[in-house]
Amino acid sequence: MKKFLSMALIAAMTLSLAACGGNSGNEADSTGADNASSDKTYVIATDTVFAPFEFTDENNNFVGIDVDILAAIAEDQGFKYELNSLGFDAAVASLESGQSDAVIAGMSITPERQEKYDFSDSYYDSYVAIAAAEGSDIQGLDDLQGQTVAAKTGTQGASCAESLKDQYGFEIQYFDESSLMYQDVVTGNTVACFEDYPVMAYGVSQGNGLKIVAEEKDEYSTPYGFAVLKGQNSELLEMFNTGLANIKANGTYDEIIAKYTSAE
């Protein structure tokens, strides 16, 4: 009987300790915390270098508009997440394979993508810029005849380049990372690159060796969205939209944008 009572006491203490265990990760207390599952950690994929939306600063911290917006929304809504910097193509692949719950990577909301993904409300509006190396003879799209340009795989910039390829008579070389694309233009292997305007404008301001020579605002003006696989993680998408509205209302969103851009 004593042995039975001792085992029962140990079991009761174990249950008590498990019930008192604290949460870890990126969870934060907020008015939206009731919307989140306390034991759920969402895996969210992003790009590696897509400044000013995601990049590593001089202190080796992973920062940017996407990074800060996600952190602010998670704090507002009280959910935990793990942010994985994979590269754009790898981030999308991880979402489609079920290894990630969502993607935030300066991802343009397009009709084609909406067939596979459910998007949040837009958190940034962008368009495409064409940039050439400083000091080059490239002054606009007409100068690309017979040349090779650079584009980042799977992006709105690549779609823009593909749509203009025949009209202006150039070839396209594809890259997985913006930094590699920029370097290819600077070294002269390609004569220009197609990139989202805020990303390129930030890069130019930081001395990336490029200059903006043209802009495509009409057909390739697109919003950025937070994406989940179609029909999945609706609760995460709802929390993102609610949190986004809240941080816009309380001024946090404007502070984040101003921190990384000079145009907002």
PDB file of C-alpha atoms in Angstrom:
ATOM      1  CA  MET A   1       0.000   0.000   0.000  1.00  0.00           C
ATOM      2  CA  LYS A   2       2.842   2.403   0.842  1.00  0.00           C
ATOM      3  CA  LYS A   3       4.497   1.617  -2.495  1.00  0.00           C
ATOM      4  CA  PHE A   4       1.237   2.280  -4.315  1.00  0.00           C
ATOM      5  CA  LEU A   5       0.730   5.603  -2.540  1.00  0.00           C
ATOM      6  CA  SER A   6       4.325   6.667  -3.318  1.00  0.00           C
ATOM      7  CA  MET A   7       3.896   5.929  -7.020  1.00  0.00           C
ATOM      8  CA  ALA A   8       0.606   7.814  -7.067  1.00  0.00           C
ATOM      9  CA  LEU A   9       2.266  10.828  -5.435  1.00  0.00           C
ATOM     10  CA  ILE A  10       5.114  10.840  -7.977  1.00  0.00           C
ATOM     11  CA  ALA A  11       2.625  10.660 -10.850  1.00  0.00           C
ATOM     12  CA  ALA A  12       0.639  13.564  -9.419  1.00  0.00           C
ATOM     13  CA  MET A  13       3.783  15.694  -9.069  1.00  0.00           C
ATOM     14  CA  THR A  14       4.802  14.923 -12.652  1.00  0.00           C
ATOM     15  CA  LEU A  15       1.444  16.061 -13.979  1.00  0.00           C
ATOM     16  CA  SER A  16       1.644  19.206 -11.860  1.00  0.00           C
ATOM     17  CA  LEU A  17       5.099  20.115 -13.218  1.00  0.00           C
ATOM     18  CA  ALA A  18       3.992  19.536 -16.812  1.00  0.00           C
ATOM     19  CA  ALA A  19       0.987  21.774 -16.302  1.00  0.00           C
ATOM     20  CA  CYS A  20       3.198  24.553 -14.870  1.00  0.00           C
ATOM     21  CA  GLY A  21       5.770  24.452 -17.660  1.00  0.00           C
ATOM     22  CA  GLY A  22       6.397  27.787 -19.390  1.00  0.00           C
ATOM     23  CA  ASN A  23       6.233  28.483 -23.138  1.00  0.00           C
ATOM     24  CA  SER A  24       9.338  29.383 -25.137  1.00  0.00           C
ATOM     25  CA  GLY A  25      10.092  30.773 -28.574  1.00  0.00           C
ATOM     26  CA  ASN A  26       8.630  33.898 -30.153  1.00  0.00           C
ATOM     27  CA  GLU A  27       5.324  33.938 -28.305  1.00  0.00           C
ATOM     28  CA  ALA A  28       4.362  37.265 -26.749  1.00  0.00           C
ATOM     29  CA  ASP A  29       1.530  38.396 -24.491  1.00  0.00           C
ATOM     30  CA  SER A  30      -1.075  40.503 -26.296  1.00  0.00           C
ATOM     31  CA  THR A  31      -4.760  41.178 -26.660  1.00  0.00           C
ATOM     32  CA  GLY A  32      -4.794  38.714 -29.545  1.00  0.00           C
ATOM     33  CA  ALA A  33      -3.190  35.889 -27.610  1.00  0.00           C
ATOM     34  CA  ASP A  34      -6.497  34.027 -27.227  1.00  0.00           C
ATOM     35  CA  ASN A  35      -6.512  33.468 -31.009  1.00  0.00           C
ATOM     36  CA  ALA A  36      -3.317  31.404 -30.931  1.00  0.00           C
ATOM     37  CA  SER A  37      -2.722  27.840 -29.855  1.00  0.00           C
ATOM     38  CA  SER A  38      -0.363  27.957 -26.866  1.00  0.00           C
ATOM     39  CA  ASP A  39       1.567  24.865 -27.942  1.00  0.00           C
ATOM     40  CA  LYS A  40       1.752  25.627 -31.659  1.00  0.00           C
ATOM     41  CA  THR A  41       4.944  27.008 -33.193  1.00  0.00           C
ATOM     42  CA  TYR A  42       4.491  28.027 -36.822  1.00  0.00           C
ATOM     43  CA  VAL A  43       7.377  27.481 -39.220  1.00  0.00           C
ATOM     44  CA  ILE A  44       7.660  30.482 -41.512  1.00  0.00           C
ATOM     45  CA  ALA A  45      10.106  30.563 -44.430  1.00  0.00           C
ATOM     46  CA  THR A  46      11.743  33.620 -45.918  1.00  0.00           C
ATOM     47  CA  ASP A  47      14.481  34.725 -48.296  1.00  0.00           C
ATOM     48  CA  THR A  48      18.172  35.041 -47.431  1.00  0.00           C
ATOM     49  CA  VAL A  49      19.079  38.474 -48.807  1.00  0.00           C
ATOM     50  CA  PHE A  50      16.295  40.719 -50.086  1.00  0.00           C
ATOM     51  CA  ALA A  51      17.069  44.034 -48.420  1.00  0.00           C
ATOM     52  CA  PRO A  52      15.315  46.020 -47.082  1.00  0.00           C
ATOM     53  CA  PHE A  53      12.806  43.205 -46.494  1.00  0.00           C
ATOM     54  CA  GLU A  54      15.213  40.603 -45.098  1.00  0.00           C
ATOM     55  CA  PHE A  55      18.975  40.727 -44.670  1.00  0.00           C
ATOM     56  CA  THR A  56      21.765  40.409 -42.104  1.00  0.00           C
ATOM     57  CA  ASP A  57      22.951  43.689 -40.592  1.00  0.00           C
ATOM     58  CA  GLU A  58      26.443  44.695 -39.445  1.00  0.00           C
ATOM     59  CA  ASN A  59      25.814  43.073 -36.052  1.00  0.00           C
ATOM     60  CA  ASN A  60      24.940  39.758 -37.720  1.00  0.00           C
ATOM     61  CA  ASN A  61      21.255  40.128 -36.824  1.00  0.00           C
ATOM     62  CA  PHE A  62      18.638  39.033 -39.341  1.00  0.00           C
ATOM     63  CA  VAL A  63      16.495  42.131 -39.882  1.00  0.00           C
ATOM     64  CA  GLY A  64      14.257  43.888 -42.406  1.00  0.00           C
ATOM     65  CA  ILE A  65      10.709  44.999 -43.123  1.00  0.00           C
ATOM     66  CA  ASP A  66       9.369  41.432 -43.355  1.00  0.00           C
ATOM     67  CA  VAL A  67      11.227  40.352 -40.235  1.00  0.00           C
ATOM     68  CA  ASP A  68      10.017  43.277 -38.138  1.00  0.00           C
ATOM     69  CA  ILE A  69       6.427  43.166 -39.405  1.00  0.00           C
ATOM     70  CA  LEU A  70       6.175  39.459 -38.615  1.00  0.00           C
ATOM     71  CA  ALA A  71       7.619  39.998 -35.127  1.00  0.00           C
ATOM     72  CA  ALA A  72       5.205  42.862 -34.421  1.00  0.00           C
ATOM     73  CA  ILE A  73       2.191  40.877 -35.617  1.00  0.00           C
ATOM     74  CA  ALA A  74       3.199  37.802 -33.616  1.00  0.00           C
ATOM     75  CA  GLU A  75       3.537  39.947 -30.512  1.00  0.00           C
ATOM     76  CA  ASP A  76       0.167  41.568 -31.151  1.00  0.00           C
ATOM     77  CA  GLN A  77      -1.570  38.239 -31.744  1.00  0.00           C
ATOM     78  CA  GLY A  78       0.346  36.117 -29.265  1.00  0.00           C
ATOM     79  CA  PHE A  79       1.602  33.299 -31.467  1.00  0.00           C
ATOM     80  CA  LYS A  80       4.992  31.590 -31.648  1.00  0.00           C
ATOM     81  CA  TYR A  81       6.975  31.089 -34.811  1.00  0.00           C
ATOM     82  CA  GLU A  82      10.302  29.896 -36.151  1.00  0.00           C
ATOM     83  CA  LEU A  83      11.670  31.972 -39.039  1.00  0.00           C
ATOM     84  CA  ASN A  84      13.808  30.032 -41.525  1.00  0.00           C
ATOM     85  CA  SER A  85      15.962  31.978 -44.005  1.00  0.00           C
ATOM     86  CA  LEU A  86      16.127  29.619 -46.990  1.00  0.00           C
ATOM     87  CA  GLY A  87      16.158  31.675 -50.194  1.00  0.00           C
ATOM     88  CA  PHE A  88      13.037  32.511 -52.208  1.00  0.00           C
ATOM     89  CA  ASP A  89      12.742  29.327 -54.289  1.00  0.00           C
ATOM     90  CA  ALA A  90      13.575  27.110 -51.324  1.00  0.00           C
ATOM     91  CA  ALA A  91      11.080  28.977 -49.134  1.00  0.00           C
ATOM     92  CA  VAL A  92       8.274  28.383 -51.621  1.00  0.00           C
ATOM     93  CA  ALA A  93       9.314  24.752 -52.051  1.00  0.00           C
ATOM     94  CA  SER A  94       9.255  24.213 -48.294  1.00  0.00           C
ATOM     95  CA  LEU A  95       5.720  25.632 -48.147  1.00  0.00           C
ATOM     96  CA  GLU A  96       4.513  23.386 -50.955  1.00  0.00           C
ATOM     97  CA  SER A  97       6.135  20.302 -49.392  1.00  0.00           C
ATOM     98  CA  GLY A  98       4.550  20.980 -46.010  1.00  0.00           C
ATOM     99  CA  GLN A  99       7.853  21.755 -44.265  1.00  0.00           C
ATOM    100  CA  SER A 100       6.741  25.356 -43.645  1.00  0.00           C
ATOM    101  CA  ASP A 101       3.396  26.797 -42.620  1.00  0.00           C
ATOM    102  CA  ALA A 102       3.822  30.127 -44.417  1.00  0.00           C
ATOM    103  CA  VAL A 103       6.154  32.337 -46.441  1.00  0.00           C
ATOM    104  CA  ILE A 104       6.985  36.009 -45.963  1.00  0.00           C
ATOM    105  CA  ALA A 105       9.623  37.055 -48.495  1.00  0.00           C
ATOM    106  CA  GLY A 106       8.556  40.139 -50.420  1.00  0.00           C
ATOM    107  CA  MET A 107       6.232  37.808 -52.311  1.00  0.00           C
ATOM    108  CA  SER A 108       4.099  39.533 -54.958  1.00  0.00           C
ATOM    109  CA  ILE A 109       0.416  38.630 -54.985  1.00  0.00           C
ATOM    110  CA  THR A 110      -0.345  37.517 -58.545  1.00  0.00           C
ATOM    111  CA  PRO A 111      -3.300  35.644 -60.098  1.00  0.00           C
ATOM    112  CA  GLU A 112      -1.050  32.679 -60.862  1.00  0.00           C
ATOM    113  CA  ARG A 113       0.141  32.409 -57.271  1.00  0.00           C
ATOM    114  CA  GLN A 114      -3.382  32.822 -55.924  1.00  0.00           C
ATOM    115  CA  GLU A 115      -4.260  29.539 -57.599  1.00  0.00           C
ATOM    116  CA  LYS A 116      -1.865  27.739 -55.208  1.00  0.00           C
ATOM    117  CA  TYR A 117      -1.643  29.995 -52.156  1.00  0.00           C
ATOM    118  CA  ASP A 118      -3.926  31.991 -49.891  1.00  0.00           C
ATOM    119  CA  PHE A 119      -2.534  35.477 -49.309  1.00  0.00           C
ATOM    120  CA  SER A 120      -2.920  37.959 -46.509  1.00  0.00           C
ATOM    121  CA  ASP A 121      -3.971  41.529 -47.033  1.00  0.00           C
ATOM    122  CA  SER A 122      -1.190  43.463 -48.741  1.00  0.00           C
ATOM    123  CA  TYR A 123       1.492  44.724 -46.365  1.00  0.00           C
ATOM    124  CA  TYR A 124       3.507  46.603 -49.033  1.00  0.00           C
ATOM    125  CA  ASP A 125       2.947  47.798 -52.620  1.00  0.00           C
ATOM    126  CA  SER A 126       5.829  47.556 -55.059  1.00  0.00           C
ATOM    127  CA  TYR A 127       6.769  47.709 -58.745  1.00  0.00           C
ATOM    128  CA  VAL A 128       9.712  46.655 -60.921  1.00  0.00           C
ATOM    129  CA  ALA A 129      12.897  48.643 -61.495  1.00  0.00           C
ATOM    130  CA  ILE A 130      15.584  47.975 -64.100  1.00  0.00           C
ATOM    131  CA  ALA A 131      19.128  48.761 -63.004  1.00  0.00           C
ATOM    132  CA  ALA A 132      22.496  48.842 -64.758  1.00  0.00           C
ATOM    133  CA  ALA A 133      26.038  49.238 -63.516  1.00  0.00           C
ATOM    134  CA  GLU A 134      27.182  52.702 -62.558  1.00  0.00           C
ATOM    135  CA  GLY A 135      29.094  54.236 -65.447  1.00  0.00           C
ATOM    136  CA  SER A 136      27.664  51.858 -68.059  1.00  0.00           C
ATOM    137  CA  ASP A 137      26.161  53.029 -71.344  1.00  0.00           C
ATOM    138  CA  ILE A 138      22.779  51.491 -70.513  1.00  0.00           C
ATOM    139  CA  GLN A 139      20.291  54.322 -70.075  1.00  0.00           C
ATOM    140  CA  GLY A 140      17.004  52.526 -70.639  1.00  0.00           C
ATOM    141  CA  LEU A 141      15.217  49.509 -72.082  1.00  0.00           C
ATOM    142  CA  ASP A 142      16.104  50.421 -75.684  1.00  0.00           C
ATOM    143  CA  ASP A 143      19.782  49.873 -74.861  1.00  0.00           C
ATOM    144  CA  LEU A 144      19.181  46.204 -73.982  1.00  0.00           C
ATOM    145  CA  GLN A 145      18.917  45.079 -77.632  1.00  0.00           C
ATOM    146  CA  GLY A 146      21.163  42.060 -78.191  1.00  0.00           C
ATOM    147  CA  GLN A 147      22.305  42.014 -74.557  1.00  0.00           C
ATOM    148  CA  THR A 148      21.829  39.615 -71.632  1.00  0.00           C
ATOM    149  CA  VAL A 149      20.068  40.792 -68.490  1.00  0.00           C
ATOM    150  CA  ALA A 150      19.740  39.242 -65.035  1.00  0.00           C
ATOM    151  CA  ALA A 151      16.594  38.276 -63.139  1.00  0.00           C
ATOM    152  CA  LYS A 152      15.850  36.445 -59.910  1.00  0.00           C
ATOM    153  CA  THR A 153      14.065  33.118 -60.381  1.00  0.00           C
ATOM    154  CA  GLY A 154      10.373  33.066 -59.572  1.00  0.00           C
ATOM    155  CA  THR A 155       9.995  36.789 -58.901  1.00  0.00           C
ATOM    156  CA  GLN A 156       7.876  39.574 -60.339  1.00  0.00           C
ATOM    157  CA  GLY A 157      11.073  41.040 -61.777  1.00  0.00           C
ATOM    158  CA  ALA A 158      11.657  37.842 -63.737  1.00  0.00           C
ATOM    159  CA  SER A 159       8.079  37.887 -65.034  1.00  0.00           C
ATOM    160  CA  CYS A 160       8.554  41.491 -66.131  1.00  0.00           C
ATOM    161  CA  ALA A 161      11.812  40.658 -67.938  1.00  0.00           C
ATOM    162  CA  GLU A 162      10.175  37.699 -69.674  1.00  0.00           C
ATOM    163  CA  SER A 163       7.298  39.871 -70.898  1.00  0.00           C
ATOM    164  CA  LEU A 164       9.688  42.453 -72.380  1.00  0.00           C
ATOM    165  CA  LYS A 165      12.269  40.030 -73.749  1.00  0.00           C
ATOM    166  CA  ASP A 166      10.988  39.831 -77.326  1.00  0.00           C
ATOM    167  CA  GLN A 167      10.024  43.504 -77.555  1.00  0.00           C
ATOM    168  CA  TYR A 168      13.489  44.735 -76.614  1.00  0.00           C
ATOM    169  CA  GLY A 169      15.533  41.792 -77.954  1.00  0.00           C
ATOM    170  CA  PHE A 170      17.497  40.662 -74.897  1.00  0.00           C
ATOM    171  CA  GLU A 171      18.296  37.314 -73.259  1.00  0.00           C
ATOM    172  CA  ILE A 172      17.805  36.471 -69.567  1.00  0.00           C
ATOM    173  CA  GLN A 173      20.220  34.892 -67.082  1.00  0.00           C
ATOM    174  CA  TYR A 174      18.521  33.654 -63.894  1.00  0.00           C
ATOM    175  CA  PHE A 175      19.847  33.823 -60.329  1.00  0.00           C
ATOM    176  CA  ASP A 176      18.669  32.461 -56.977  1.00  0.00           C
ATOM    177  CA  GLU A 177      19.850  35.429 -54.898  1.00  0.00           C
ATOM    178  CA  SER A 178      19.685  39.176 -55.439  1.00  0.00           C
ATOM    179  CA  SER A 179      23.269  39.716 -54.282  1.00  0.00           C
ATOM    180  CA  LEU A 180      24.609  37.310 -56.921  1.00  0.00           C
ATOM    181  CA  MET A 181      22.471  39.003 -59.571  1.00  0.00           C
ATOM    182  CA  TYR A 182      23.794  42.449 -58.651  1.00  0.00           C
ATOM    183  CA  GLN A 183      27.392  41.257 -58.701  1.00  0.00           C
ATOM    184  CA  ASP A 184      26.918  39.743 -62.144  1.00  0.00           C
ATOM    185  CA  VAL A 185      25.782  43.130 -63.476  1.00  0.00           C
ATOM    186  CA  VAL A 186      28.574  45.035 -61.734  1.00  0.00           C
ATOM    187  CA  THR A 187      31.210  42.702 -63.216  1.00  0.00           C
ATOM    188  CA  GLY A 188      29.707  43.083 -66.692  1.00  0.00           C
ATOM    189  CA  ASN A 189      28.587  39.526 -67.326  1.00  0.00           C
ATOM    190  CA  THR A 190      25.043  40.863 -67.702  1.00  0.00           C
ATOM    191  CA  VAL A 191      24.214  44.475 -68.511  1.00  0.00           C
ATOM    192  CA  ALA A 192      21.153  45.077 -66.326  1.00  0.00           C
ATOM    193  CA  CYS A 193      18.861  43.402 -63.820  1.00  0.00           C
ATOM    194  CA  PHE A 194      15.147  43.428 -63.022  1.00  0.00           C
ATOM    195  CA  GLU A 195      14.280  43.869 -59.356  1.00  0.00           C
ATOM    196  CA  ASP A 196      11.492  45.140 -57.086  1.00  0.00           C
ATOM    197  CA  TYR A 197      11.870  48.903 -56.780  1.00  0.00           C
ATOM    198  CA  PRO A 198      12.188  49.241 -52.976  1.00  0.00           C
ATOM    199  CA  VAL A 199      14.828  46.528 -52.924  1.00  0.00           C
ATOM    200  CA  MET A 200      16.832  48.111 -55.707  1.00  0.00           C
ATOM    201  CA  ALA A 201      16.449  51.633 -54.329  1.00  0.00           C
ATOM    202  CA  TYR A 202      17.744  50.455 -50.961  1.00  0.00           C
ATOM    203  CA  GLY A 203      20.662  48.662 -52.617  1.00  0.00           C
ATOM    204  CA  VAL A 204      21.620  51.744 -54.626  1.00  0.00           C
ATOM    205  CA  SER A 205      21.493  53.870 -51.477  1.00  0.00           C
ATOM    206  CA  GLN A 206      23.857  51.402 -49.818  1.00  0.00           C
ATOM    207  CA  GLY A 207      26.349  51.608 -52.698  1.00  0.00           C
ATOM    208  CA  ASN A 208      25.715  48.348 -54.546  1.00  0.00           C
ATOM    209  CA  GLY A 209      27.330  49.757 -57.712  1.00  0.00           C
ATOM    210  CA  LEU A 210      24.108  50.013 -59.711  1.00  0.00           C
ATOM    211  CA  LYS A 211      21.860  52.769 -61.031  1.00  0.00           C
ATOM    212  CA  ILE A 212      18.150  52.628 -61.831  1.00  0.00           C
ATOM    213  CA  VAL A 213      17.572  53.224 -65.551  1.00  0.00           C
ATOM    214  CA  ALA A 214      13.876  52.358 -65.971  1.00  0.00           C
ATOM    215  CA  GLU A 215      10.723  51.535 -64.015  1.00  0.00           C
ATOM    216  CA  GLU A 216       7.691  49.415 -64.842  1.00  0.00           C
ATOM    217  CA  LYS A 217       4.840  50.738 -62.693  1.00  0.00           C
ATOM    218  CA  ASP A 218       1.686  49.907 -64.618  1.00  0.00           C
ATOM    219  CA  GLU A 219       1.406  46.198 -65.349  1.00  0.00           C
ATOM    220  CA  TYR A 220       4.031  45.235 -62.776  1.00  0.00           C
ATOM    221  CA  SER A 221       2.845  47.264 -59.816  1.00  0.00           C
ATOM    222  CA  THR A 222       1.982  44.557 -57.302  1.00  0.00           C
ATOM    223  CA  PRO A 223       1.291  44.147 -53.593  1.00  0.00           C
ATOM    224  CA  TYR A 224       3.347  41.940 -51.280  1.00  0.00           C
ATOM    225  CA  GLY A 225       1.558  39.336 -49.182  1.00  0.00           C
ATOM    226  CA  PHE A 226       2.078  36.734 -46.480  1.00  0.00           C
ATOM    227  CA  ALA A 227       1.282  33.341 -48.039  1.00  0.00           C
ATOM    228  CA  VAL A 228       0.012  29.983 -46.818  1.00  0.00           C
ATOM    229  CA  LEU A 229      -0.793  26.910 -48.876  1.00  0.00           C
ATOM    230  CA  LYS A 230      -4.297  27.136 -50.317  1.00  0.00           C
ATOM    231  CA  GLY A 231      -6.904  25.908 -47.852  1.00  0.00           C
ATOM    232  CA  GLN A 232      -4.400  25.481 -45.001  1.00  0.00           C
ATOM    233  CA  ASN A 233      -3.410  27.463 -41.886  1.00  0.00           C
ATOM    234  CA  SER A 234      -6.424  29.744 -42.112  1.00  0.00           C
ATOM    235  CA  GLU A 235      -6.043  30.600 -38.412  1.00  0.00           C
ATOM    236  CA  LEU A 236      -2.499  31.881 -39.028  1.00  0.00           C
ATOM    237  CA  LEU A 237      -3.659  33.944 -41.999  1.00  0.00           C
ATOM    238  CA  GLU A 238      -6.474  35.448 -39.926  1.00  0.00           C
ATOM    239  CA  MET A 239      -4.073  36.362 -37.135  1.00  0.00           C
ATOM    240  CA  PHE A 240      -1.680  37.956 -39.623  1.00  0.00           C
ATOM    241  CA  ASN A 241      -4.464  40.115 -41.110  1.00  0.00           C
ATOM    242  CA  THR A 242      -5.788  41.137 -37.705  1.00  0.00           C
ATOM    243  CA  GLY A 243      -2.313  41.898 -36.404  1.00  0.00           C
ATOM    244  CA  LEU A 244      -1.430  43.850 -39.546  1.00  0.00           C
ATOM    245  CA  ALA A 245      -4.522  46.030 -39.115  1.00  0.00           C
ATOM    246  CA  ASN A 246      -3.632  46.591 -35.478  1.00  0.00           C
ATOM    247  CA  ILE A 247      -0.003  47.612 -36.070  1.00  0.00           C
ATOM    248  CA  LYS A 248      -1.119  49.954 -38.838  1.00  0.00           C
ATOM    249  CA  ALA A 249      -3.630  51.539 -36.471  1.00  0.00           C
ATOM    250  CA  ASN A 250      -1.184  52.001 -33.598  1.00  0.00           C
ATOM    251  CA  GLY A 251       1.666  53.385 -35.715  1.00  0.00           C
ATOM    252  CA  THR A 252       4.046  50.431 -35.425  1.00  0.00           C
ATOM    253  CA  TYR A 253       3.791  49.662 -39.141  1.00  0.00           C
ATOM    254  CA  ASP A 254       4.788  53.201 -40.166  1.00  0.00           C
ATOM    255  CA  GLU A 255       7.750  53.068 -37.791  1.00  0.00           C
ATOM    256  CA  ILE A 256       8.969  49.829 -39.370  1.00  0.00           C
ATOM    257  CA  ILE A 257       8.672  51.147 -42.933  1.00  0.00           C
ATOM    258  CA  ALA A 258      10.390  54.416 -42.031  1.00  0.00           C
ATOM    259  CA  LYS A 259      13.216  52.495 -40.380  1.00  0.00           C
ATOM    260  CA  TYR A 260      14.206  50.830 -43.652  1.00  0.00           C
ATOM    261  CA  THR A 261      13.146  53.250 -46.390  1.00  0.00           C
ATOM    262  CA  SER A 262      13.370  56.924 -47.167  1.00  0.00           C
ATOM    263  CA  ALA A 263      10.326  56.971 -49.440  1.00  0.00           C
ATOM    264  CA  GLU A 264       7.700  56.146 -46.824  1.00  0.00           C
TER     265      GLU A 264
END
